[in-house]
PDB file of C-alpha atoms in Angstrom:
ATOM      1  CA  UNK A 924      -4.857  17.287  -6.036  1.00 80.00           C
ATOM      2  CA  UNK A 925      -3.638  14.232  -3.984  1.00 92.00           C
ATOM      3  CA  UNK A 926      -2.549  14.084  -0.695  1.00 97.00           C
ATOM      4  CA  UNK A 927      -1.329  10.619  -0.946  1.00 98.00           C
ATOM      5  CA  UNK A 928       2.508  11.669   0.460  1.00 98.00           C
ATOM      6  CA  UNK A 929       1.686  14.527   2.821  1.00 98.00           C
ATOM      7  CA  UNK A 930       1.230  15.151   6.183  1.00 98.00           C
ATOM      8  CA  UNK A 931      -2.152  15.344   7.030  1.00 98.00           C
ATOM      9  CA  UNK A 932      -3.989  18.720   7.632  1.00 98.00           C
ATOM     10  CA  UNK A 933      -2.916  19.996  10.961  1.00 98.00           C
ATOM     11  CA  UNK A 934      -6.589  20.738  12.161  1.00 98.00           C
ATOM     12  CA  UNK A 935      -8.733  20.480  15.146  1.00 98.00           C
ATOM     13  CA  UNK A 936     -12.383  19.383  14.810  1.00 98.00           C
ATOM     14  CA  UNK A 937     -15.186  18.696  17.351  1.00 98.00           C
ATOM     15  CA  UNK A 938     -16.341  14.976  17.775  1.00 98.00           C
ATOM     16  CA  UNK A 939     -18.095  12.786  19.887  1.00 98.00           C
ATOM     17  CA  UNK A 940     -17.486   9.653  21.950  1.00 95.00           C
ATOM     18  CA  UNK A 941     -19.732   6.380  21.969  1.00 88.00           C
ATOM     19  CA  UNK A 942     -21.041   7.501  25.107  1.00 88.00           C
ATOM     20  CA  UNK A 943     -21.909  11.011  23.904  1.00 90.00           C
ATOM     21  CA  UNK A 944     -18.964  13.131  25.274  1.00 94.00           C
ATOM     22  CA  UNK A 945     -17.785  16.419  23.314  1.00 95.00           C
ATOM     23  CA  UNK A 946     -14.263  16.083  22.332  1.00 97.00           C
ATOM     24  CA  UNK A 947     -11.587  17.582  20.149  1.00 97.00           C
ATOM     25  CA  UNK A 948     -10.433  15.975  17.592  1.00 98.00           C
ATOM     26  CA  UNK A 949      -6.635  16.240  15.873  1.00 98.00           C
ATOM     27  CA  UNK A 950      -6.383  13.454  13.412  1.00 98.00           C
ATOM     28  CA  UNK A 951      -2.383  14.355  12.680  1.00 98.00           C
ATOM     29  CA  UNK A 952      -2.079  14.148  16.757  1.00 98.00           C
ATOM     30  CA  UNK A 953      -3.505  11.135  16.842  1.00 98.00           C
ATOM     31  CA  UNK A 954      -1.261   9.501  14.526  1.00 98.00           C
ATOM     32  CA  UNK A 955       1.799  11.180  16.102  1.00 98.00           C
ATOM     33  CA  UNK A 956       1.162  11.425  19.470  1.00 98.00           C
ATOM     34  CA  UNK A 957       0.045   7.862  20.286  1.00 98.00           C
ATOM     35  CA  UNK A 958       2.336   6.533  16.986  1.00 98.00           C
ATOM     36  CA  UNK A 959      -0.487   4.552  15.463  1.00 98.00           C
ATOM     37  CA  UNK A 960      -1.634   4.166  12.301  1.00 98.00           C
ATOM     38  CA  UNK A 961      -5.202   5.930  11.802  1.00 98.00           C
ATOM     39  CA  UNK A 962      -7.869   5.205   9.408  1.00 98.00           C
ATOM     40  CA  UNK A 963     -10.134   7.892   8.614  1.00 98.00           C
ATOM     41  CA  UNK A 964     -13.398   7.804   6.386  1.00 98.00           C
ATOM     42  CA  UNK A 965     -16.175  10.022   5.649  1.00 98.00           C
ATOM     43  CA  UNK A 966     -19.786   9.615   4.859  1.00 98.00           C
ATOM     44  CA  UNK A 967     -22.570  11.578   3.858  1.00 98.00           C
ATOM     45  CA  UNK A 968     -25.107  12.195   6.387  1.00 97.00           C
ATOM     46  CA  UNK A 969     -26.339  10.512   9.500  1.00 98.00           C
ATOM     47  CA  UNK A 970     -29.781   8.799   9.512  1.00 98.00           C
ATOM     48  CA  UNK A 971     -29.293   7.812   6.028  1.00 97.00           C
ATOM     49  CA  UNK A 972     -29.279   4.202   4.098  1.00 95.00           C
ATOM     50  CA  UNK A 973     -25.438   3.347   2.829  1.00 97.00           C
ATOM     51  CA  UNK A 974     -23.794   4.992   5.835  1.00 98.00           C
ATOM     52  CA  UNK A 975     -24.991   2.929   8.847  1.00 98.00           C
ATOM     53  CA  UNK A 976     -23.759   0.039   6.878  1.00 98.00           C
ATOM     54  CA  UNK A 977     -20.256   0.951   6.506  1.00 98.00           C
ATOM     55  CA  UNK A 978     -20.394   2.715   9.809  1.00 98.00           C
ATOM     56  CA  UNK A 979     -21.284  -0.884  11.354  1.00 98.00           C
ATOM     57  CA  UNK A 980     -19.490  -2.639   9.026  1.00 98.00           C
ATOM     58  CA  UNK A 981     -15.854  -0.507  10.443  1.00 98.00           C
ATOM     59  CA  UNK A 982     -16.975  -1.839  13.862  1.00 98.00           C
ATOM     60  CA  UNK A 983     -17.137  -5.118  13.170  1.00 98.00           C
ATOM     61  CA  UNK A 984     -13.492  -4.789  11.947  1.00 98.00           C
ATOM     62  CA  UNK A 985     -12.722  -2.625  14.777  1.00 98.00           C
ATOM     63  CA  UNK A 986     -10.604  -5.388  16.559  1.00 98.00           C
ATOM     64  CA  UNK A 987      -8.826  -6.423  13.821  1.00 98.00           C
ATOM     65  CA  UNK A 988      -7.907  -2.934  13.267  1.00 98.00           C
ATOM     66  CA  UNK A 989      -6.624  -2.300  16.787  1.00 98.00           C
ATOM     67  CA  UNK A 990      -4.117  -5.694  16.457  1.00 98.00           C
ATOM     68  CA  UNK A 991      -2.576  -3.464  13.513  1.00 98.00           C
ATOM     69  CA  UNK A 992      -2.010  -0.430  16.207  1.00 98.00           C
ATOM     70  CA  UNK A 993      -4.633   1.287  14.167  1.00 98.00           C
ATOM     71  CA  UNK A 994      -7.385   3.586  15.163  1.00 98.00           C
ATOM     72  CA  UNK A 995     -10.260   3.874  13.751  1.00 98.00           C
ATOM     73  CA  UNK A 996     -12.420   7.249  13.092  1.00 98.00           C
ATOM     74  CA  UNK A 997     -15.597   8.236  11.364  1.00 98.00           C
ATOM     75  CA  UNK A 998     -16.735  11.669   9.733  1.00 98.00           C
ATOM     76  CA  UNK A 999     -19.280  13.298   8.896  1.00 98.00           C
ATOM     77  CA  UNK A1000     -20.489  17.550   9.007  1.00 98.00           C
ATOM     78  CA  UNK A1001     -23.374  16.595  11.328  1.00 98.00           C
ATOM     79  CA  UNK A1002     -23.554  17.808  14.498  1.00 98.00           C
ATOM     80  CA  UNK A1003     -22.714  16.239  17.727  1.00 97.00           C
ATOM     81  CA  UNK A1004     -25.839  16.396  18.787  1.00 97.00           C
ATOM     82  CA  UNK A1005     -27.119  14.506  15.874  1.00 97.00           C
ATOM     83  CA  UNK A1006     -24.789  12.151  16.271  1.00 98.00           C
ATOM     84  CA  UNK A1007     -25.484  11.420  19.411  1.00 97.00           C
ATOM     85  CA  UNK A1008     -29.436  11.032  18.582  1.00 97.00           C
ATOM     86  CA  UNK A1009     -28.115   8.523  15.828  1.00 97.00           C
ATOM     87  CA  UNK A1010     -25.638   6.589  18.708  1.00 97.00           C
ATOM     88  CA  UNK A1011     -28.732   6.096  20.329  1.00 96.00           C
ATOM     89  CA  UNK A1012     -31.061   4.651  17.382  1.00 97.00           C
ATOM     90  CA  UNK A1013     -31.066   0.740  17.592  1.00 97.00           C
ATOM     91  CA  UNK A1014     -29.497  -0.903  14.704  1.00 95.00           C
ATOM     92  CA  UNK A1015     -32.804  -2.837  13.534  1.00 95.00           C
ATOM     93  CA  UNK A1016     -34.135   0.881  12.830  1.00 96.00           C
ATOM     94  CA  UNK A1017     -31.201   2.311  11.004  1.00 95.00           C
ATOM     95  CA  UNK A1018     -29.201   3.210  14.184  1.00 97.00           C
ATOM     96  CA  UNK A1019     -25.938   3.102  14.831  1.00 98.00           C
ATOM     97  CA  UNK A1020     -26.155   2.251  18.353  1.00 97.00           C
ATOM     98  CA  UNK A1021     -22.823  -0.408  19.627  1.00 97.00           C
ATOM     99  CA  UNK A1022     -20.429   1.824  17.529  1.00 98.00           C
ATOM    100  CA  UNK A1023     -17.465   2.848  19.699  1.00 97.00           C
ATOM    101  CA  UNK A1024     -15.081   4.536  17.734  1.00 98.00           C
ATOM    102  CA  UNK A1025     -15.240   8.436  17.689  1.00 98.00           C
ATOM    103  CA  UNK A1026     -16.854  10.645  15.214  1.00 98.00           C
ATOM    104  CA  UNK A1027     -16.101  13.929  14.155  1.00 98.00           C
ATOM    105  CA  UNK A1028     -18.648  17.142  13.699  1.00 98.00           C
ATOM    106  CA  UNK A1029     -16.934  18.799  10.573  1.00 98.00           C
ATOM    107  CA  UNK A1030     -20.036  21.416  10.756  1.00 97.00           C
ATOM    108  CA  UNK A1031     -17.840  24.423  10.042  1.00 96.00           C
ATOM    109  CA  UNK A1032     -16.496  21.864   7.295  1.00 97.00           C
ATOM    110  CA  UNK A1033     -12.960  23.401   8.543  1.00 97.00           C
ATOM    111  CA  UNK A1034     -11.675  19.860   7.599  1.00 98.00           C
ATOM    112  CA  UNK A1035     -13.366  18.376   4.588  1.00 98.00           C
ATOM    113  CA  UNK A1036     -13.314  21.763   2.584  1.00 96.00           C
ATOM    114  CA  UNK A1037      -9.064  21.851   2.814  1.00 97.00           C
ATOM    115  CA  UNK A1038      -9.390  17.577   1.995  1.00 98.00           C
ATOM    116  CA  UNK A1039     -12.138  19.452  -1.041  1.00 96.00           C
ATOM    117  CA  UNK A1040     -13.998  16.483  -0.403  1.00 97.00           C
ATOM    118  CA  UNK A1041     -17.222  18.423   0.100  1.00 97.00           C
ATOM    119  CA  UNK A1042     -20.220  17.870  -2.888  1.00 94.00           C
ATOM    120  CA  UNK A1043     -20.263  21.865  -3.877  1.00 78.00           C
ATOM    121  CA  UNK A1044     -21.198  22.161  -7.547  1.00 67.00           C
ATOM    122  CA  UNK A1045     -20.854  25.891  -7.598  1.00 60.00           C
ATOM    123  CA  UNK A1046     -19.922  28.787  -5.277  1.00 66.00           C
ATOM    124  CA  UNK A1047     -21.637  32.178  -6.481  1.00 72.00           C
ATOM    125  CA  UNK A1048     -21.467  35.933  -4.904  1.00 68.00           C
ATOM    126  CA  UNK A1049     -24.600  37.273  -4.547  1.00 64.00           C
ATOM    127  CA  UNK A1050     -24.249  41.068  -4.272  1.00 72.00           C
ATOM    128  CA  UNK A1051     -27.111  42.003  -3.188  1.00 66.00           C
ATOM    129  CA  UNK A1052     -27.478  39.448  -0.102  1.00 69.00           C
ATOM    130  CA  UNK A1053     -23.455  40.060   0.500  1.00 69.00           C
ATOM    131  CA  UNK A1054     -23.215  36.353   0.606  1.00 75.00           C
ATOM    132  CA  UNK A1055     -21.993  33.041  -1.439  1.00 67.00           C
ATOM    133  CA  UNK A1056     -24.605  31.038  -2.705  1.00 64.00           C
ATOM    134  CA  UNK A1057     -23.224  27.138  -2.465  1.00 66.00           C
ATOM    135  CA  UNK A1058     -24.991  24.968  -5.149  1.00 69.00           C
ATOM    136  CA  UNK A1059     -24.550  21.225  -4.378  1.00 65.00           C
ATOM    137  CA  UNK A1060     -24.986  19.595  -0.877  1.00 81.00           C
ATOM    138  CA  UNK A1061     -22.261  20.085   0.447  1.00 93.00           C
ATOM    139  CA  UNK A1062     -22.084  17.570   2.601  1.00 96.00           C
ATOM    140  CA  UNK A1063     -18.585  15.025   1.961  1.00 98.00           C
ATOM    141  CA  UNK A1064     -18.377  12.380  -0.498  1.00 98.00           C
ATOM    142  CA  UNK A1065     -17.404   8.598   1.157  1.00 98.00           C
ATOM    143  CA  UNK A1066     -13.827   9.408   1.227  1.00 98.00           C
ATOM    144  CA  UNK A1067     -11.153   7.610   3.464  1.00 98.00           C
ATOM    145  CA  UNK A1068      -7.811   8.219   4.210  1.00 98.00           C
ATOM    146  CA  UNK A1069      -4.773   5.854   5.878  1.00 98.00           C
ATOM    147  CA  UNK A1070      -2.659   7.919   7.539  1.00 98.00           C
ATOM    148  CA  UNK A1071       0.796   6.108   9.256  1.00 98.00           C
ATOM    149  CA  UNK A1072       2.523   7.008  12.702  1.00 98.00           C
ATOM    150  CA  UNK A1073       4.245  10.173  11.457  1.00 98.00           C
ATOM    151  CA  UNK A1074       1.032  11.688  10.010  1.00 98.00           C
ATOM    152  CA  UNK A1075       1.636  10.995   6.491  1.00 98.00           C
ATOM    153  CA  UNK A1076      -1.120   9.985   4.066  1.00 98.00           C
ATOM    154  CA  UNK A1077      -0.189   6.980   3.307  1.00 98.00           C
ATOM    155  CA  UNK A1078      -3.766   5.941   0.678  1.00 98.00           C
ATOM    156  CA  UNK A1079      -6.737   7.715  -0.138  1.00 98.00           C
ATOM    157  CA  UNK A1080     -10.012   6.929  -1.753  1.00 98.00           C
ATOM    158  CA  UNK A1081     -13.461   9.270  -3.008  1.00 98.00           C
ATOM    159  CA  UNK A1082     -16.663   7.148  -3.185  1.00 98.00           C
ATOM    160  CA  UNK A1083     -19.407   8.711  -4.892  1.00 96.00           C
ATOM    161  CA  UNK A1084     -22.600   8.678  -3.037  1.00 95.00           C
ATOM    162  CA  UNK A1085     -24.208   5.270  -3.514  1.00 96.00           C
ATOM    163  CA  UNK A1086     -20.985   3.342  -3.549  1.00 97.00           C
ATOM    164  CA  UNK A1087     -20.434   1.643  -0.307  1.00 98.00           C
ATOM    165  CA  UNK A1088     -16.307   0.779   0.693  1.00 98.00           C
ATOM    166  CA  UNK A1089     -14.906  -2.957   1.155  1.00 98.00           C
ATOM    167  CA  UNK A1090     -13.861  -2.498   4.664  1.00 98.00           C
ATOM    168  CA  UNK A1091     -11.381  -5.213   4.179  1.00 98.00           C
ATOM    169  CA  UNK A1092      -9.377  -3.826   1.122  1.00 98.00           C
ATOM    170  CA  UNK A1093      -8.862  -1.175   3.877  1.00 98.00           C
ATOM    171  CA  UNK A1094      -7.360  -4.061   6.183  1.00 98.00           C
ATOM    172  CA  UNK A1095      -4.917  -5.403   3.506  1.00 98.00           C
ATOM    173  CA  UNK A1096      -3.714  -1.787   2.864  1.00 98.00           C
ATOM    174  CA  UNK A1097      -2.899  -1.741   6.190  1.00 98.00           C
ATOM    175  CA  UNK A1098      -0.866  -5.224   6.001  1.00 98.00           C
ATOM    176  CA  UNK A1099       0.696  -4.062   3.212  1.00 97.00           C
ATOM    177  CA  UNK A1100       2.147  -0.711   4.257  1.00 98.00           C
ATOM    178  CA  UNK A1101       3.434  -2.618   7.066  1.00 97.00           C
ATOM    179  CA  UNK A1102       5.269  -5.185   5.660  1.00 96.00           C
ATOM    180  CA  UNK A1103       6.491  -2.235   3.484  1.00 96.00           C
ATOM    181  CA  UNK A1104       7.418  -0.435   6.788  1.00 96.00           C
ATOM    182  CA  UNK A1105       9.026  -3.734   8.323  1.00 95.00           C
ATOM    183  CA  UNK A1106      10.733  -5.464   5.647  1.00 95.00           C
ATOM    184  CA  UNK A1107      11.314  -2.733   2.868  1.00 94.00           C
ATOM    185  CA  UNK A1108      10.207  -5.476   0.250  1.00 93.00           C
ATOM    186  CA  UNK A1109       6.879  -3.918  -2.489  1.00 95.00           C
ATOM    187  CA  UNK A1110       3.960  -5.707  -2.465  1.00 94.00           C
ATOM    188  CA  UNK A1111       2.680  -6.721  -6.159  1.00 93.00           C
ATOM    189  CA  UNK A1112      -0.934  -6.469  -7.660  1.00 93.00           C
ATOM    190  CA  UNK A1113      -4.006  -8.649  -5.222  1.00 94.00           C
ATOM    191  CA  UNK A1114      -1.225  -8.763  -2.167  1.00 95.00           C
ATOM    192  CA  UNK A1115      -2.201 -10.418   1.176  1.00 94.00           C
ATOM    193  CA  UNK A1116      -0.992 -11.070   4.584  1.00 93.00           C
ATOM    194  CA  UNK A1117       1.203 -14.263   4.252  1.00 91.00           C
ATOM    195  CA  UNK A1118       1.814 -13.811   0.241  1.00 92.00           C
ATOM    196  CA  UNK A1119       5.440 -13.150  -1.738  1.00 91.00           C
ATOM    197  CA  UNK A1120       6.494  -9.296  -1.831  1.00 92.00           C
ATOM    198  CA  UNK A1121       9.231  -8.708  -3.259  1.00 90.00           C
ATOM    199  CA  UNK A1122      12.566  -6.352  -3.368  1.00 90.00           C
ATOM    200  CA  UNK A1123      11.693  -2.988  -6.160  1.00 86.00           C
ATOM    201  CA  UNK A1124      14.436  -3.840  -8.808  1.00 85.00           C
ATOM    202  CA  UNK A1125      14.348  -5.890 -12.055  1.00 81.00           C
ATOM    203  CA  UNK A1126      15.347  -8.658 -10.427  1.00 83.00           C
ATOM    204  CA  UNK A1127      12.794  -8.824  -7.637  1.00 77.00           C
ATOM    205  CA  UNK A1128       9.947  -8.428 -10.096  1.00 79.00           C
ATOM    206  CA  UNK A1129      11.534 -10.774 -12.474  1.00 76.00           C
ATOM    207  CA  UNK A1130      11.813 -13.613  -9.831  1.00 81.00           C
ATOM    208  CA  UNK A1131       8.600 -12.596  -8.854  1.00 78.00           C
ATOM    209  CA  UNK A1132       6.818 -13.088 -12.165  1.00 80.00           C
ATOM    210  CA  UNK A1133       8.095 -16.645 -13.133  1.00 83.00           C
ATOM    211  CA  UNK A1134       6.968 -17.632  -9.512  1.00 84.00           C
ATOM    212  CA  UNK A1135       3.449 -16.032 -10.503  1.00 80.00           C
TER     213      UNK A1135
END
């Protein structure tokens, strides 16, 4: 079920800073507290082979992201202390190290199992161990999530496993919820920054189409 249109799970999470402090994470507090816009994205597993890329790939957009009032936060259900060991692994050897955005340590997987993000083929009760059996590995697709100043979802997006994210489609979402925010006008298919929007009524779309 989609959460594009609702507030965004009131949960708190452990995470970790760039320079390895334990912190506590509430993504809807974040948005509403400091009234920014926050973009949130999962991957897999740290020390793996897509997910440094995006991870440095969200850095290098880090600063355009912060002129948008925009905060940026990764996710994963390692532990701190694995991400820390990853922080600290040079880039030339699949490292993340110069990433300074926070990441959360969904270990409980508190978070990703109410987003039901989480790889989990089947979920059996075995009787005689008194336990569930999870079949899958449960660890979280790439999914990201835009949430605006109020905590509402505002996009949201499930990568399979070897599908890496544009990290600038993410950008022009952001552009374009803005303008939206600022000037009330839609923005059509392949909108930029700088490009026609127009107003949501026949006659908005129609100008808009014999201009296109």
């Amino acid at each position: 079920m989609s959460l594009v249109g609702k507030q965004f799970p009131n949960i708190t999470v452990d995470a970790i800073s760039e320079m390895g402090d334990d912190l506590r994470i509430n993504v809807l507090e974040e948005a509403t507290k400091n009234n920014k816009k926050v973009l949130l994205f999962w991957y897999p597993k740290d020390f793996t082979f897509v997910c440094p890329t995006e991870l440095h790939a969200f850095q290098e957009a880090l600063g355009e992201f912060e002129k948008r009032n925009t905060m940026v936060i990764g996710a994963s259900c390692d532990t701190n202390e694995v991400h820390f060991a990853w922080l600290n692994t040079a880039k030339d050897n699949g490292g993340i190290e110069g990433v300074t955005y926070p990441l959360i340590a969904d270990t409980q997987r508190n978070l990703s199992s109410v987003l039901g993000i989480l790889d989990i083929e089947s979920e059996e009760y075995d009787a005689d161990l008194d336990t569930v059996i999870v079949k899958g590995s449960n660890v979280t697709y790439r999914a990201t999530y835009l949430i605006d100043e109020t905590g509402k979802i505002f996009h949201e997006s499930v990568n399979d496993m070897p599908l890496g994210r544009n990290v600038n489609e993410y950008l022009r979402l952001v552009d374009a919820y803005a303008h939206v925010q600022k000037f009330g006008e839609v923005c059509p298919a392949n909108w930029e920054e700088g490009k026609q929007a127009m107003n949501a009524d026949r006659t908005g779309v129609a100008e808009y189409l014999s201009n296109h």
